[in-house]
Structure formats: C-alpha cells, structure tokens
Amino acid sequence: MIYLSTKPKSRRVFSQSERNLEQRSVPPHVVLFLIYNALYFVPLIVSFMLGPRLVDVGDLLSIPPKTIGEIFVIYIIGICAFLVGSDWRRLLGRPIGKRSYTLTNLRKVRFDTASKLLVILFCVIFCISKILIIPLGVYSSYGVGAEFMSGSMWSFSIICSELLVVLSIVALFSADKYNVRWFIFLLALNGINLLHGTRFFFIIGCFVGIVYAYTRRLIRFRSIIAIGLPAFFAVLILSYSVFLHRSHASSDSQQAMAASVFSPLIFESVFSQISLINTLTMPGILSFTGHAFDFLSSLITINIPRFLIPDKDTLFHPSVDLTSLSPLGAFNGYAYGLIAFGVCFPLYYLLCGMVADWLYKMSRLSSLWTIIYIYFTAGFMFRTMRDGYVIPIKLLGNVLEFIAVAIWLHWLLSAQQTQRPAMGRNQ
C-alpha cells in the first residue's frame, strides 16, 4: 500500500519560470488553515449582523460587540503563530535546500492489487460497523451529544469512518490511473455518516480533494478563496438535506424553510463557536496559566482502551466543565487553547505550523509521509478548529497505528503473492 523508498527522484532541470512559480506557491497546509479560519469566523460575523433576519438562533447573537472584537484578535494571533511556525526556517535564515521543489513533487502511493484487497476488506468492516449501531437509534433520531453517541460500538464506528478517510487519501494520491474513481467511491461510502447527521467526515474528504486539485495545479490559491466559502456551504446544505428528509422536518412556514436552509451554516460554523463565546464572557473560566494538567489528563484518559475500563469517561473530572461551555457539540480550538494554556495558546499553533512544514518537506521523500501530511492538513487541522486538541490528537495516533498495521498486512499479502509463482515453478 505504501511505498517507503526514500531515494530521490531523477534529477530534473527546472526552468526559471518554474522556480518563480514555486517561490510564489503557498503550501497546501497554509491554504487550508486560512480556509478553516475563514469558514468559522466569517459566518460568525455574518450571523451576528444578519442572523435575526434569517433564522432564530436565540441568545447567540446578543453578545456584545466587544466579544466579537476579542474573537477577531484571537483568530489573528492564532493565524500569525501558525504562519510563523510554517515559515520558521526562512524567518531564521536557515537554508531551505538547494533543490527546487514543486507542488507536484509529493511522492505518489503505490496502489497495487494487495492494497486494493485491503481497501475492499476494510470497506466491508466499515459497513459492518454502520450496521452494528442501528440498535442505538442513530438513524431514526438526531441529537448532538445524545446518549447514543457514546459507547464502544459508536466509537468503533467513528474510528472506522476516520480510517476510511485515510484510505481515500491513499487511493487519491496514488499512481493508479483510476485513483479519482477510487476516491469518489470511498468518499460516497463514507457518506453513510450523513444518515445519522455526522457531516465532518464528508467535509474532510472534500478538503482532501481540494489539496489534490491544488497540488496538481488544477486550481490556484485565488480560485480556492473565490469558491471556497460557496462550495463549503453547498456541501453543508446538501448533506444536511439528508437529515431533513430523514427526520421529516416541517417546512410549512417561511421561517421553517429559512431554518432548513441556514441550519448547516449555524450548526457547523456558528454554534461550534459557542464555546469560544462562553469562554470569553463567563467569569471564572480563563486563567493566566491555563489548565495544562487537565489537557494532559484528558489526553491520557481518552487513549485508554475502552475494553480495559468501560466507564473511563467517569474517571476524569476537569477543572472547567467543557460540556456546559458547548451544549450543542463541537468545541472551538481557540477556546480550548485559551482554557488549556492561557496566554501561551499561540505556542500550540506555532508548533502545528512547524510540524506541517516538516511533514511537507518529508512528503517529497516517501509516500508514507505524503499520506501523513495530507491527513494532518485536511483532517487533523480541521478537527483542531472544530473539536479542540484532545480528539484530533487521539485520532492522529489511531491513524498512525492503522498505517503501521496496513503496512504489515500489505507486506504479508505481497509475500504470499510472490511465493505462489515460485512454488509453481518448483513444481
């Protein structure tokens, strides 16, 4: 599945125009990080100004303008920290390298017969996981943070969905001539999550497609900015319509129709930031040094296998009740950073930028790093924006473990395929 060779590609003489184009190119992780911030901040401003005319969102839009200004400053600080981390080598005067690279120089993944067999096998496991959660009632009702969105079966289903995203990355960034078709098939299969109202897997898949188109020079940075917001909201409306149809939502009145249209925007881009609004407005939440110990404790607790401690959710008692800050689900990454690290929260985004830059450099050497880099860019950073820090780190660890197991299984299948012809010749 993954070609681990780190041999440099054959040398190629780059023209002056290609070198100039590379110097003007914005790395994919920078492009998507800017998109993530725009997708969550711009709708908040629009809803703050026009929300009462579009849909009733309760007390959300009654926040004072001062809080909106504070949110703007926090976003700017986070963006600047990430950009500094992403460009730290040039800012410190470190040599970036003698060889000129282009966006198309990402190592392609070897997608052979053994890889396709593993993908098909996992697709079967994924479908089984979706069947096992039928008794939980996830397909007949919808509720953010409901009781059925917990337990071992639900966790197994979510992990399978996340790993299916990884397989779609493997297929799309491979050298197979049908790579796009494989990607569309896996993305459509992951669309089963839309039936129980889980939209972010499908959205992450769309971001993977954007990275592919950008690295293949099919779209430019300006094109992404121009069509990014409309495309994002179109995907949200399309995916949310599945829930509306399934739940037989009422659309008799004009207000109900408006709610149906703008619910994706409100839920995904605005309601996920209630945690940030509450963090800034509720007394006793913020502290100068933060609660780093709570962050480490929750990270350790969430990584304990559930079969060892089935009720592990009751083990951890944080200093701040995060559920009360975000009653509608999701948790803004900047809000979590402020709570966990206080005034030092920009250091996390500085580190993320440095890691993304390093992975981007390593993706030119091995297809393994290509897969990790694409997932980090399209999956990890997006989840950090909407889910905080703990869940994305846990899922990143699961993805790395899955890749290791996939490499081992691929090696076994490849070894068996090479042994069979040898046995035939001996006979």
Short mmCIF file of C-alpha atoms in Angstrom, two decimals:
data_model
loop_
_atom_site.label_atom_id
_atom_site.label_comp_id
_atom_site.label_asym_id
_atom_site.label_seq_id
_atom_site.Cartn_x
_atom_site.Cartn_y
_atom_site.Cartn_z
CA MET A 1 0.00 0.00 0.00
CA ILE A 2 2.73 2.44 0.93
CA TYR A 3 5.97 2.74 -0.93
CA LEU A 4 8.63 3.52 1.65
CA SER A 5 11.54 4.27 -0.63
CA THR A 6 13.38 7.45 0.25
CA LYS A 7 15.53 7.51 -2.87
CA PRO A 8 15.47 10.90 -4.54
CA LYS A 9 13.65 11.18 -7.82
CA SER A 10 15.57 11.52 -11.03
CA ARG A 11 17.06 14.95 -11.42
CA ARG A 12 15.15 17.42 -13.49
CA VAL A 13 16.23 20.79 -14.72
CA PHE A 14 13.71 23.41 -13.62
CA SER A 15 13.16 26.42 -15.81
CA GLN A 16 13.30 29.93 -14.42
CA SER A 17 9.52 30.28 -14.75
CA GLU A 18 9.00 27.09 -12.71
CA ARG A 19 11.34 28.35 -9.98
CA ASN A 20 9.47 31.64 -9.86
CA LEU A 21 6.16 29.77 -9.69
CA GLU A 22 7.40 27.68 -6.78
CA GLN A 23 8.53 30.77 -4.90
CA ARG A 24 5.04 32.23 -5.29
CA SER A 25 3.30 28.98 -4.33
CA VAL A 26 1.56 28.85 -0.98
CA PRO A 27 1.98 25.44 0.75
CA PRO A 28 -1.25 23.41 0.97
CA HIS A 29 -1.29 23.42 4.78
CA VAL A 30 -1.19 27.22 4.83
CA VAL A 31 -4.00 27.45 2.27
CA LEU A 32 -6.28 25.11 4.21
CA PHE A 33 -5.51 26.67 7.58
CA LEU A 34 -6.58 30.06 6.23
CA ILE A 35 -9.72 28.46 4.79
CA TYR A 36 -10.59 26.85 8.12
CA ASN A 37 -10.31 30.16 9.92
CA ALA A 38 -12.36 31.96 7.28
CA LEU A 39 -15.07 29.28 7.29
CA TYR A 40 -15.58 29.64 11.03
CA PHE A 41 -15.05 33.36 11.52
CA VAL A 42 -16.79 34.90 8.51
CA PRO A 43 -20.14 33.15 9.14
CA LEU A 44 -19.98 34.28 12.77
CA ILE A 45 -19.71 37.90 11.65
CA VAL A 46 -22.47 37.45 9.05
CA SER A 47 -24.76 35.77 11.57
CA PHE A 48 -24.00 38.46 14.13
CA MET A 49 -25.10 41.18 11.70
CA LEU A 50 -27.88 39.46 9.71
CA GLY A 51 -28.85 36.45 11.80
CA PRO A 52 -32.13 37.73 13.26
CA ARG A 53 -33.49 38.20 9.72
CA LEU A 54 -32.54 34.70 8.63
CA VAL A 55 -33.13 32.29 11.46
CA ASP A 56 -33.84 32.38 15.18
CA VAL A 57 -30.63 31.48 16.99
CA GLY A 58 -31.65 32.50 20.47
CA ASP A 59 -29.22 34.42 22.67
CA LEU A 60 -26.20 33.70 20.48
CA LEU A 61 -26.44 36.99 18.60
CA SER A 62 -26.95 39.05 21.74
CA ILE A 63 -23.26 39.00 22.60
CA PRO A 64 -21.66 42.45 22.89
CA PRO A 65 -19.53 43.80 20.02
CA LYS A 66 -16.56 43.80 22.41
CA THR A 67 -16.61 39.99 22.43
CA ILE A 68 -16.63 39.91 18.62
CA GLY A 69 -13.56 42.15 18.68
CA GLU A 70 -11.81 39.83 21.14
CA ILE A 71 -12.62 36.82 18.94
CA PHE A 72 -11.15 38.65 15.94
CA VAL A 73 -7.91 39.31 17.84
CA ILE A 74 -7.68 35.67 18.94
CA TYR A 75 -8.09 34.45 15.37
CA ILE A 76 -5.41 36.84 14.12
CA ILE A 77 -2.99 35.70 16.84
CA GLY A 78 -3.60 32.04 16.01
CA ILE A 79 -3.14 32.63 12.27
CA CYS A 80 0.06 34.60 12.77
CA ALA A 81 1.51 31.94 15.10
CA PHE A 82 0.77 29.20 12.56
CA LEU A 83 2.27 31.21 9.68
CA VAL A 84 5.42 31.90 11.69
CA GLY A 85 5.75 28.21 12.53
CA SER A 86 5.16 27.20 8.92
CA ASP A 87 7.86 29.58 7.66
CA TRP A 88 10.27 29.34 10.58
CA ARG A 89 13.26 28.22 8.51
CA ARG A 90 13.19 31.23 6.23
CA LEU A 91 12.48 33.62 9.10
CA LEU A 92 15.55 32.33 10.99
CA GLY A 93 17.70 32.47 7.88
CA ARG A 94 18.03 28.69 7.72
CA PRO A 95 18.73 27.22 4.26
CA ILE A 96 15.61 25.60 2.84
CA GLY A 97 17.52 23.38 0.46
CA LYS A 98 19.47 23.54 -2.75
CA ARG A 99 16.94 21.66 -4.82
CA SER A 100 13.85 23.39 -6.16
CA TYR A 101 10.59 21.60 -5.42
CA THR A 102 7.15 22.00 -6.92
CA LEU A 103 3.76 21.14 -5.51
CA THR A 104 3.53 18.15 -7.84
CA ASN A 105 6.63 16.60 -6.29
CA LEU A 106 4.70 14.86 -3.49
CA ARG A 107 5.56 11.18 -3.53
CA LYS A 108 2.81 9.06 -5.06
CA VAL A 109 1.50 5.99 -3.24
CA ARG A 110 1.80 2.52 -4.74
CA PHE A 111 -1.76 1.22 -5.05
CA ASP A 112 -1.27 -2.37 -6.20
CA THR A 113 -3.50 -5.44 -6.04
CA ALA A 114 -2.69 -6.15 -2.39
CA SER A 115 -3.59 -2.57 -1.50
CA LYS A 116 -6.94 -2.82 -3.28
CA LEU A 117 -7.74 -6.08 -1.48
CA LEU A 118 -7.05 -4.42 1.86
CA VAL A 119 -9.26 -1.46 0.91
CA ILE A 120 -12.15 -3.74 -0.06
CA LEU A 121 -11.76 -5.72 3.17
CA PHE A 122 -11.86 -2.57 5.24
CA CYS A 123 -14.90 -1.30 3.34
CA VAL A 124 -16.71 -4.45 4.46
CA ILE A 125 -15.63 -3.81 8.06
CA PHE A 126 -16.82 -0.23 7.76
CA CYS A 127 -20.26 -1.32 6.55
CA ILE A 128 -20.50 -3.83 9.41
CA SER A 129 -19.71 -1.05 11.90
CA LYS A 130 -22.58 1.02 10.49
CA ILE A 131 -24.94 -1.94 10.82
CA LEU A 132 -23.92 -2.57 14.44
CA ILE A 133 -25.00 0.94 15.52
CA ILE A 134 -28.56 0.57 14.14
CA PRO A 135 -29.88 -0.61 17.55
CA LEU A 136 -28.55 2.62 19.08
CA GLY A 137 -31.19 4.58 17.18
CA VAL A 138 -28.74 6.87 15.40
CA TYR A 139 -30.55 6.59 12.08
CA SER A 140 -34.02 7.35 13.44
CA SER A 141 -33.25 10.43 15.54
CA TYR A 142 -30.73 13.19 15.74
CA GLY A 143 -29.16 14.78 18.77
CA VAL A 144 -25.84 16.45 19.41
CA GLY A 145 -24.16 14.81 22.34
CA ALA A 146 -27.05 12.39 22.82
CA GLU A 147 -26.65 9.21 24.84
CA PHE A 148 -26.45 7.01 21.75
CA MET A 149 -23.35 8.96 20.62
CA SER A 150 -21.17 7.13 23.11
CA GLY A 151 -20.09 3.60 23.95
CA SER A 152 -17.83 1.08 22.27
CA MET A 153 -19.96 0.48 19.15
CA TRP A 154 -20.27 4.19 18.40
CA SER A 155 -16.53 4.74 19.00
CA PHE A 156 -15.68 1.81 16.72
CA SER A 157 -17.92 3.26 14.01
CA ILE A 158 -16.28 6.68 14.26
CA ILE A 159 -12.77 5.22 14.12
CA CYS A 160 -13.70 3.18 11.02
CA SER A 161 -15.01 6.34 9.38
CA GLU A 162 -11.78 8.17 10.16
CA LEU A 163 -9.67 5.34 8.77
CA LEU A 164 -11.79 5.27 5.62
CA VAL A 165 -10.74 8.88 5.11
CA VAL A 166 -7.11 7.72 5.29
CA LEU A 167 -7.78 5.04 2.65
CA SER A 168 -9.34 7.66 0.40
CA ILE A 169 -6.10 9.64 0.73
CA VAL A 170 -4.10 6.53 -0.20
CA ALA A 171 -6.25 5.97 -3.29
CA LEU A 172 -6.35 9.58 -4.48
CA PHE A 173 -2.63 10.28 -4.11
CA SER A 174 -1.61 7.02 -5.75
CA ALA A 175 -0.20 6.39 -9.22
CA ASP A 176 -3.21 4.26 -10.17
CA LYS A 177 -4.95 5.50 -13.32
CA TYR A 178 -8.34 5.14 -11.61
CA ASN A 179 -7.28 6.98 -8.46
CA VAL A 180 -10.02 9.60 -8.72
CA ARG A 181 -12.71 6.93 -9.18
CA TRP A 182 -11.49 5.05 -6.14
CA PHE A 183 -11.54 8.28 -4.15
CA ILE A 184 -15.09 9.13 -5.21
CA PHE A 185 -16.23 5.60 -4.31
CA LEU A 186 -14.68 5.77 -0.83
CA LEU A 187 -15.98 9.30 -0.28
CA ALA A 188 -19.50 8.22 -1.25
CA LEU A 189 -19.25 5.19 1.04
CA ASN A 190 -18.21 7.43 3.91
CA GLY A 191 -21.33 9.45 3.12
CA ILE A 192 -23.28 6.86 5.11
CA ASN A 193 -22.36 9.00 8.11
CA LEU A 194 -24.72 11.67 6.78
CA LEU A 195 -27.63 9.38 7.61
CA HIS A 196 -27.03 9.94 11.33
CA GLY A 197 -26.17 13.63 10.95
CA THR A 198 -22.35 13.32 11.09
CA ARG A 199 -21.09 15.68 8.40
CA PHE A 200 -17.42 16.29 9.12
CA PHE A 201 -16.11 13.05 7.56
CA PHE A 202 -17.63 14.03 4.23
CA ILE A 203 -16.32 17.58 4.64
CA ILE A 204 -12.78 16.32 5.39
CA GLY A 205 -12.98 14.21 2.25
CA CYS A 206 -13.84 17.34 0.27
CA PHE A 207 -10.80 19.08 1.75
CA VAL A 208 -8.65 16.12 0.69
CA GLY A 209 -9.96 16.64 -2.84
CA ILE A 210 -9.07 20.34 -2.64
CA VAL A 211 -5.50 19.51 -1.60
CA TYR A 212 -5.21 17.07 -4.51
CA ALA A 213 -6.50 19.62 -7.02
CA TYR A 214 -4.21 22.30 -5.59
CA THR A 215 -1.08 20.14 -5.62
CA ARG A 216 -1.84 19.04 -9.20
CA ARG A 217 -2.21 22.67 -10.28
CA LEU A 218 -5.85 22.08 -11.22
CA ILE A 219 -6.88 25.07 -9.11
CA ARG A 220 -5.00 28.08 -7.84
CA PHE A 221 -4.93 29.80 -4.47
CA ARG A 222 -7.16 32.60 -5.74
CA SER A 223 -9.68 30.08 -7.07
CA ILE A 224 -9.85 28.34 -3.70
CA ILE A 225 -10.54 31.63 -1.93
CA ALA A 226 -13.16 32.60 -4.52
CA ILE A 227 -15.11 29.33 -4.48
CA GLY A 228 -14.19 28.01 -1.03
CA LEU A 229 -16.99 29.55 1.02
CA PRO A 230 -19.80 28.90 -1.51
CA ALA A 231 -18.64 25.32 -2.04
CA PHE A 232 -18.40 24.69 1.72
CA PHE A 233 -21.92 25.91 2.37
CA ALA A 234 -23.21 23.98 -0.65
CA VAL A 235 -21.77 20.76 0.81
CA LEU A 236 -23.29 21.57 4.20
CA ILE A 237 -26.73 22.25 2.73
CA LEU A 238 -26.57 19.11 0.58
CA SER A 239 -25.50 16.91 3.48
CA TYR A 240 -27.96 18.46 5.92
CA SER A 241 -30.83 17.91 3.47
CA VAL A 242 -30.35 14.18 4.05
CA PHE A 243 -31.14 14.70 7.73
CA LEU A 244 -34.09 16.97 6.94
CA HIS A 245 -35.60 14.37 4.64
CA ARG A 246 -34.96 11.54 7.07
CA SER A 247 -36.38 13.35 10.08
CA HIS A 248 -39.43 14.65 8.15
CA ALA A 249 -38.67 18.19 9.31
CA SER A 250 -41.56 20.59 8.91
CA SER A 251 -41.25 23.21 6.17
CA ASP A 252 -44.76 24.62 6.20
CA SER A 253 -43.81 28.16 7.13
CA GLN A 254 -41.31 30.55 5.65
CA GLN A 255 -39.39 30.60 8.92
CA ALA A 256 -39.06 26.81 8.87
CA MET A 257 -37.76 26.97 5.30
CA ALA A 258 -35.18 29.56 6.33
CA ALA A 259 -34.14 27.40 9.27
CA SER A 260 -33.74 24.43 6.93
CA VAL A 261 -31.50 26.37 4.58
CA PHE A 262 -29.33 28.09 7.17
CA SER A 263 -29.12 25.30 9.74
CA PRO A 264 -25.89 23.92 8.23
CA LEU A 265 -24.25 27.33 8.47
CA ILE A 266 -25.48 27.90 12.02
CA PHE A 267 -24.66 24.45 13.37
CA GLU A 268 -21.27 23.94 11.73
CA SER A 269 -19.81 27.42 11.59
CA VAL A 270 -21.54 29.36 14.37
CA PHE A 271 -22.85 27.01 17.04
CA SER A 272 -19.47 25.30 17.23
CA GLN A 273 -18.09 28.64 18.48
CA ILE A 274 -20.47 28.96 21.41
CA SER A 275 -17.62 27.52 23.45
CA LEU A 276 -15.37 30.43 22.49
CA ILE A 277 -18.09 32.98 23.24
CA ASN A 278 -18.80 31.44 26.64
CA THR A 279 -15.11 31.19 27.43
CA LEU A 280 -14.72 34.92 26.91
CA THR A 281 -17.95 36.02 28.59
CA MET A 282 -18.44 33.64 31.53
CA PRO A 283 -16.49 34.55 34.69
CA GLY A 284 -14.02 32.15 36.25
CA ILE A 285 -13.19 30.27 33.03
CA LEU A 286 -9.96 31.87 31.88
CA SER A 287 -6.74 31.90 33.86
CA PHE A 288 -3.34 33.34 33.02
CA THR A 289 -1.51 30.00 33.02
CA GLY A 290 -4.42 27.80 31.88
CA HIS A 291 -5.11 24.21 32.88
CA ALA A 292 -2.38 22.24 31.12
CA PHE A 293 -2.68 19.38 33.62
CA ASP A 294 -6.32 18.88 32.64
CA PHE A 295 -5.26 18.70 29.00
CA LEU A 296 -2.66 16.02 29.70
CA SER A 297 -5.03 14.06 31.95
CA SER A 298 -7.83 14.06 29.39
CA LEU A 299 -5.36 13.05 26.66
CA ILE A 300 -4.22 10.06 28.73
CA THR A 301 -7.77 9.08 29.70
CA ILE A 302 -9.16 9.16 26.17
CA ASN A 303 -6.36 6.90 24.93
CA ILE A 304 -7.10 4.15 27.48
CA PRO A 305 -8.73 1.24 25.59
CA ARG A 306 -12.40 1.08 26.46
CA PHE A 307 -12.35 -2.71 26.88
CA LEU A 308 -9.93 -2.21 29.79
CA ILE A 309 -12.04 0.46 31.52
CA PRO A 310 -15.59 0.59 30.06
CA ASP A 311 -16.58 3.58 32.21
CA LYS A 312 -13.40 5.57 31.59
CA ASP A 313 -15.48 8.69 30.85
CA THR A 314 -16.19 8.97 34.59
CA LEU A 315 -12.52 8.86 35.60
CA PHE A 316 -11.60 12.38 34.56
CA HIS A 317 -13.00 15.43 36.35
CA PRO A 318 -11.70 18.62 34.67
CA SER A 319 -11.42 21.95 36.43
CA VAL A 320 -13.70 23.51 33.78
CA ASP A 321 -16.93 21.86 32.66
CA LEU A 322 -16.43 21.86 28.88
CA THR A 323 -19.90 20.44 28.20
CA SER A 324 -21.58 23.47 29.74
CA LEU A 325 -19.50 25.76 27.53
CA SER A 326 -20.58 23.98 24.34
CA PRO A 327 -24.00 22.37 24.86
CA LEU A 328 -24.62 21.87 21.11
CA GLY A 329 -21.50 19.86 20.40
CA ALA A 330 -18.03 20.59 18.94
CA PHE A 331 -15.56 22.82 20.74
CA ASN A 332 -13.71 25.71 19.13
CA GLY A 333 -9.96 25.12 19.03
CA TYR A 334 -9.07 28.61 20.15
CA ALA A 335 -11.42 28.28 23.11
CA TYR A 336 -9.76 25.03 24.13
CA GLY A 337 -6.32 26.62 23.74
CA LEU A 338 -7.26 29.53 25.99
CA ILE A 339 -8.60 27.17 28.66
CA ALA A 340 -5.70 24.71 28.48
CA PHE A 341 -2.73 27.05 28.04
CA GLY A 342 -3.93 30.56 28.88
CA VAL A 343 -1.84 33.28 27.27
CA CYS A 344 0.51 30.62 25.87
CA PHE A 345 -2.11 29.19 23.48
CA PRO A 346 -0.27 30.59 20.37
CA LEU A 347 2.58 28.16 21.07
CA TYR A 348 0.31 25.27 20.06
CA TYR A 349 -0.35 26.83 16.65
CA LEU A 350 3.33 27.70 16.29
CA LEU A 351 4.13 24.02 16.86
CA CYS A 352 1.40 22.92 14.41
CA GLY A 353 2.88 25.18 11.74
CA MET A 354 6.36 23.76 12.31
CA VAL A 355 5.09 20.17 12.17
CA ALA A 356 3.11 20.88 8.99
CA ASP A 357 6.18 22.45 7.37
CA TRP A 358 8.34 19.46 8.34
CA LEU A 359 5.78 16.95 7.03
CA TYR A 360 5.51 18.93 3.80
CA LYS A 361 9.26 18.63 3.36
CA MET A 362 9.27 14.91 4.17
CA SER A 363 6.39 14.19 1.76
CA ARG A 364 8.83 14.69 -1.12
CA LEU A 365 10.91 11.72 0.10
CA SER A 366 8.39 8.98 0.87
CA SER A 367 4.74 8.21 0.13
CA LEU A 368 4.29 7.35 3.81
CA TRP A 369 4.93 10.97 4.70
CA THR A 370 2.64 12.07 1.87
CA ILE A 371 -0.26 10.22 3.48
CA ILE A 372 0.52 11.59 6.94
CA TYR A 373 0.94 15.12 5.59
CA ILE A 374 -2.36 15.10 3.70
CA TYR A 375 -4.22 13.73 6.72
CA PHE A 376 -2.55 16.27 9.02
CA THR A 377 -3.53 19.09 6.66
CA ALA A 378 -7.07 18.07 5.73
CA GLY A 379 -8.08 16.09 8.82
CA PHE A 380 -6.09 16.99 11.92
CA MET A 381 -6.04 20.77 11.42
CA PHE A 382 -9.74 20.90 10.53
CA ARG A 383 -10.66 18.89 13.61
CA THR A 384 -8.46 21.13 15.74
CA MET A 385 -10.52 24.08 14.56
CA ARG A 386 -13.88 22.48 15.44
CA ASP A 387 -13.11 19.90 18.17
CA GLY A 388 -10.27 21.27 20.28
CA TYR A 389 -7.00 19.40 20.80
CA VAL A 390 -7.66 16.09 22.55
CA ILE A 391 -9.85 14.34 19.96
CA PRO A 392 -7.66 15.27 16.94
CA ILE A 393 -4.50 14.07 18.72
CA LYS A 394 -6.18 10.78 19.66
CA LEU A 395 -7.39 10.21 16.09
CA LEU A 396 -3.97 11.10 14.71
CA GLY A 397 -2.48 8.40 16.93
CA ASN A 398 -5.11 5.91 15.71
CA VAL A 399 -4.27 6.79 12.11
CA LEU A 400 -0.55 6.21 12.66
CA GLU A 401 -1.30 2.84 14.26
CA PHE A 402 -3.59 1.93 11.37
CA ILE A 403 -0.92 2.83 8.81
CA ALA A 404 1.59 0.61 10.63
CA VAL A 405 -0.85 -2.32 10.63
CA ALA A 406 -1.71 -1.69 6.97
CA ILE A 407 1.97 -1.79 6.02
CA TRP A 408 2.38 -5.11 7.84
CA LEU A 409 -0.71 -6.64 6.20
CA HIS A 410 0.39 -5.38 2.80
CA TRP A 411 3.78 -6.99 3.33
CA LEU A 412 2.13 -10.33 4.18
CA LEU A 413 -0.12 -10.26 1.11
CA SER A 414 2.75 -9.25 -1.14
CA ALA A 415 4.93 -12.04 0.28
CA GLN A 416 2.22 -14.63 -0.39
CA GLN A 417 1.76 -13.40 -3.96
CA THR A 418 5.49 -13.72 -4.64
CA GLN A 419 5.67 -17.17 -3.05
CA ARG A 420 2.91 -18.69 -5.19
CA PRO A 421 4.67 -18.21 -8.56
CA ALA A 422 7.90 -19.53 -7.04
CA MET A 423 6.10 -22.69 -5.80
CA GLY A 424 4.57 -23.17 -9.25
CA ARG A 425 7.98 -23.05 -10.92
CA ASN A 426 9.39 -25.55 -8.42
CA GLN A 427 6.59 -27.99 -9.15
#
